[in-house]
Amino acid sequence: MKILVVEDDKLTAEALVATLANQNYTVETVATSEAAWDLTEAFAYDLILLDVTLPKQDGISLCQQLRSHGHQMPILLLTARNSSQDKAIGLDAGADDYVVKPFDPEELAARIRALLRRNQGIAQSVLEWGDLQLDPKSCEVTYRDKPVSLTAKEYALLELFLRNSRRVFSCGAILENLWSFGEIPSDEAVRTHIKGLRQKLKAKGAPPDLIETVYGIGYRLKLGKQQVEKSHPDSKEQRDTETLHSSIQNSLAQISQPTQQQTLALVSKVWYRFKERVGEQVGVLETAISALQQQQLDSELWQQAKQEAHTLAGSLGTFGLSEGSQLARWIEQTLKTESPLSQDEVTYLQEWVSLLRQEVERSTTEDTTQTPIEDEHPLLLIVDRDRPLANRLIAEAPAWGFHAEVAANLTRARDKIHLQPPDIVLLDPAISPTMAESLTLLADLNKQVPPIPAIIFTEHNELTERLEVARLGGRTFLQKSLPLSQVLESINQVLHQADQAKAGVMVVDDDPKLLAIVRSLLEPWGLNITTLADPRQFWETLEATSPRLLILDIEMPQINGIDLCQIVRNDSRWSSLPILFLTAHTDADTVNQVFSVGADDFVSKPIVGPELVTRIINRLERIRFLQNLAETDPLTQVSTRQKAAQDLDKLLRLAKRHNQPLCLFVLGLEQFEQAGDRPHHSLTSHSPANEILRQTGELLRRSFEPEDVVARWSEKEFVIGVYGIDKQDGTQRLKNLLNALRKESFADSGMPNSNTPNSNTSKRAAQSLDTSRLTFSAGVAQYPENGDSLNTLYQAANSALL
C-alpha cells in the first residue's frame, strides 16, 4: 500500500520512512503542500501523513483543498500542537485522525492500520484467501499455518491482491501501487516478483496458480472452491463478479468513464451506419452456399466467403448479436476445412447462414429508432445571457468549421454538457451573481474526461479574476469589446491546440465496421484516432501520424498483423511503440504467437467497449507517466537534457526558417564539494546542495516563459534557450538572473529563504552549508553570430562567462 508523507523536517521525514517501510508500505515524501498536491493529482495514495506546519501553504489548508476536490483517501495529521482547539480544527478540515509529535512509532503504525482497514471496508484484522493468511499487524504470512518468508515487495504485492481479491491488476497498476514514482522499474520487475511469490507459496503447499495470469490484462488471485462456496450462487452480482468482464469493469472503475448508456448509444450509431453492409456480407455467404450446393463454387468466391464470415464473427457480437457471431464463427471454421465438404457439412452451412440472416434481419427490424447522423463539426457551447451576441456567434460559427449552441444559465449549461459534451465552452462569468459560482462550471469542465477547454468571455479585466481562471484550467481570457472575427479566431486556435494535445492511436483492420466502432468508443476520451483498412499503406500512415499506440488485427488480406508487428519491432525508431492486437482467436497458440512477436496486449473480438477503453486508457496513462519521468528532472522540475536538446533543436530550426535570433544561456553552480556537500540523486533527499538546486530550478521557472527552454544540463549546470532576443538583451536578462540568485535566493543564510518565510527545511540546510564558497558561472551565446548548432552555441556560451 502506498503512503504519501508530507513533512518539511528532514529528520522526522526519515524517521517516518523507516517506520512505515518496516511495515512494508511504499512511502513517498515531499516537503511542501504544492508538491503534495501535484502528486495526489497524478497518483493514487492509500493514505496521506500530513504535517500541519509547512512552508507557504499549511497542512490544514492542503487537507481542505484535497477534500474540496473529492479526494477520499484517509488523512492523518502530524503536529506539535496538542490543544483541543487545534485538534478540532484539523478534524473539521477533513482529517481522519490526529497524532501529536513526538509520536510513538507503534502507536502511529496502529493508527495507520486502523485508518486503512476503515477505508478498505475490512473488518477482520487478518486478510484471508482460503488457507492463505496475512496479518498486517505483525506482517506475518502463513499458508496452512506454515510461515512464508517474503521480501518487502513480495509482501506488498500479496497484500495488494488480498485487499482487492476480485480485481485483475495489470503490470502498470502494480507498479503504480507498489513503487514510488521516482523509482518505477520496468514491467519485467513485476513478473520477477510474481514468479518469486508463486515459488515461495508453492513451497508451502499452495497451488502454483494461486496467483493466476489473466492473458492480456494482468494478475489476480485465483477463485478456488472455498471462495465459490462462500459466495451466493443465486446473486447475479456475485456471478458477474467472477467473470472476466466484471474484472475489466472493476479496472475501468478506477478511472473516469462514459456511462454504459453512452457506450451503447455510440455502438448503436455505428450499427445504423453499417447494417446494410452487414446484409450484403450475409448475401455473399448465401451466394457461396448456393454455388457450393450446385458444385459451382470457384476459389475467388470461396475466399471472399471465408473473409466475410471471419469479419462477421469478429464484429456482430459488438452490436449485441452474440448468436450471430457464433454462427459466423462456425461458418468460418467449416469453410476453412481443406478437405472437400460432406453433404452434411453443406447442409449445416445452409442452416447456419439461414439462421444468421434471420438474426441480422431481426436486429434490423427491432432497430426502429432512426438514429440521426450527427454534425461531426466541433461543438461550441456559449454560456451567456447576451442572446443577440450569442446569435451572431451561432451564425458565424459554420464559416469557421464548427457549430454553436447557447445556454442562458448554469443549469441549462450543465444539462447540455451532460447530454452532449461540447468541444469548447465560451463562458461569461457574469451569467451568475458571483464569480465563484460561475467558475464552478470551469472547474467541472477541467475534470471531464477529456477536459473540455474553456474561454472566459467578459467585460472585465481584473488580474485576480485572470489568476483564478488560469488556476481552474481556463485557456484564454477574451474581452467582449473585441471584434467578432477575433473571438472566433481565438476559439479556432484553442480547438486546434486541444486537437494537437490528443494522444494518437492508429488502428489497422480491414473491417470498416470495427474501425468505426473503435473510433466511436475512443474519440470521446480525447484520443486522436487514425484508421487504416488497407495494410499495404501501413508504413506511410505510421510515419505521417506518429501514433503513441498501435492497434492491429491479426487476419488481414495482403499483410497480416503478426508481420506488421515484427516490422515495427525491427525498426529502431518504432521498436518501443506499444502494440495491442484485436483477434477473434483466443486459443493458446494464437496468444503465444501474439506475445512472441512483441505485442504488449490483446483484446478478443467481439469487442466489449469498456474492456477496450480500459486497456487503451491505462496503457496511454502509463506511457504519459513514463514520458513525464523521462522529460522532467525530478529534483528541479525543469526539462531533462534529452528533452531540452530536442526542444532547442526545434527552436534553432525555427530561428533559421524565419531568420530570427536565439540566445543560449549556460548557468553553472560551483564549489559544491568545497562548500561541504554534493547533490544527491534521491528525489526526496533534503541535502543542502539539493535544496539549492531545487530553489534554483524554481527561480528559473519563474524567470522565463513557458515557451522558453529551461533544463538541467548536468549535475550542477542549467541551460536556457530563448527565441527572438539578441545577445544584448540576453546578456541583460542573464545579469538580472544572477542578481536574483545572489540577492533573493542566497542571502546571508546562504539559502533561498527570502521569499519563503516559514521554510524551516531551507534554514536548517543553510546552517549546514558554507555558502561563502558557493559561486555561479554564466555565459550567453547568440544564433547565428556565435554558432549555428546546439553544440557550437553551448561551447560559445561556456567561453563567454559574465
mmCIF file with all atom_site columns, N, CA and C in Angstrom, residues 71 125 315 319 331 396 522 633 785:
data_model
loop_
_atom_site.group_PDB
_atom_site.id
_atom_site.type_symbol
_atom_site.label_atom_id
_atom_site.label_alt_id
_atom_site.label_comp_id
_atom_site.label_asym_id
_atom_site.label_entity_id
_atom_site.label_seq_id
_atom_site.pdbx_PDB_ins_code
_atom_site.Cartn_x
_atom_site.Cartn_y
_atom_site.Cartn_z
_atom_site.occupancy
_atom_site.B_iso_or_equiv
_atom_site.pdbx_formal_charge
_atom_site.auth_seq_id
_atom_site.auth_comp_id
_atom_site.auth_asym_id
_atom_site.auth_atom_id
_atom_site.pdbx_PDB_model_num
ATOM 1  N N  . HIS A 1 71  ? -10.965 14.157  -3.072  1.00 0.00 ? 71  HIS A N  1
ATOM 2  C CA . HIS A 1 71  ? -10.032 13.101  -2.657  1.00 0.00 ? 71  HIS A CA 1
ATOM 3  C C  . HIS A 1 71  ? -10.508 12.486  -1.341  1.00 0.00 ? 71  HIS A C  1
ATOM 4  N N  . SER A 1 125 ? -8.952  -8.281  11.113  1.00 0.00 ? 125 SER A N  1
ATOM 5  C CA . SER A 1 125 ? -7.582  -7.797  11.209  1.00 0.00 ? 125 SER A CA 1
ATOM 6  C C  . SER A 1 125 ? -6.650  -8.624  10.341  1.00 0.00 ? 125 SER A C  1
ATOM 7  N N  . SER A 1 315 ? -17.322 -9.023  -35.454 1.00 0.00 ? 315 SER A N  1
ATOM 8  C CA . SER A 1 315 ? -17.996 -7.741  -35.268 1.00 0.00 ? 315 SER A CA 1
ATOM 9  C C  . SER A 1 315 ? -19.419 -7.841  -34.743 1.00 0.00 ? 315 SER A C  1
ATOM 10 N N  . PHE A 1 319 ? -22.256 -5.560  -31.557 1.00 0.00 ? 319 PHE A N  1
ATOM 11 C CA . PHE A 1 319 ? -23.557 -4.907  -31.700 1.00 0.00 ? 319 PHE A CA 1
ATOM 12 C C  . PHE A 1 319 ? -24.655 -5.646  -30.937 1.00 0.00 ? 319 PHE A C  1
ATOM 13 N N  . ILE A 1 331 ? -19.403 -20.983 -39.400 1.00 0.00 ? 331 ILE A N  1
ATOM 14 C CA . ILE A 1 331 ? -19.309 -20.948 -40.868 1.00 0.00 ? 331 ILE A CA 1
ATOM 15 C C  . ILE A 1 331 ? -17.855 -20.794 -41.302 1.00 0.00 ? 331 ILE A C  1
ATOM 16 N N  . GLU A 1 396 ? -22.104 32.890  -37.334 1.00 0.00 ? 396 GLU A N  1
ATOM 17 C CA . GLU A 1 396 ? -20.775 32.933  -37.947 1.00 0.00 ? 396 GLU A CA 1
ATOM 18 C C  . GLU A 1 396 ? -19.994 31.630  -37.786 1.00 0.00 ? 396 GLU A C  1
ATOM 19 N N  . LEU A 1 522 ? -13.350 5.461   -28.668 1.00 0.00 ? 522 LEU A N  1
ATOM 20 C CA . LEU A 1 522 ? -12.137 6.091   -28.132 1.00 0.00 ? 522 LEU A CA 1
ATOM 21 C C  . LEU A 1 522 ? -12.103 7.605   -28.288 1.00 0.00 ? 522 LEU A C  1
ATOM 22 N N  . ASP A 1 633 ? 13.193  16.725  -14.992 1.00 0.00 ? 633 ASP A N  1
ATOM 23 C CA . ASP A 1 633 ? 14.136  16.410  -13.923 1.00 0.00 ? 633 ASP A CA 1
ATOM 24 C C  . ASP A 1 633 ? 13.385  16.416  -12.591 1.00 0.00 ? 633 ASP A C  1
ATOM 25 N N  . GLU A 1 785 ? 25.369  34.447  -34.783 1.00 0.00 ? 785 GLU A N  1
ATOM 26 C CA . GLU A 1 785 ? 26.680  35.081  -34.662 1.00 0.00 ? 785 GLU A CA 1
ATOM 27 C C  . GLU A 1 785 ? 27.717  34.196  -33.982 1.00 0.00 ? 785 GLU A C  1
#
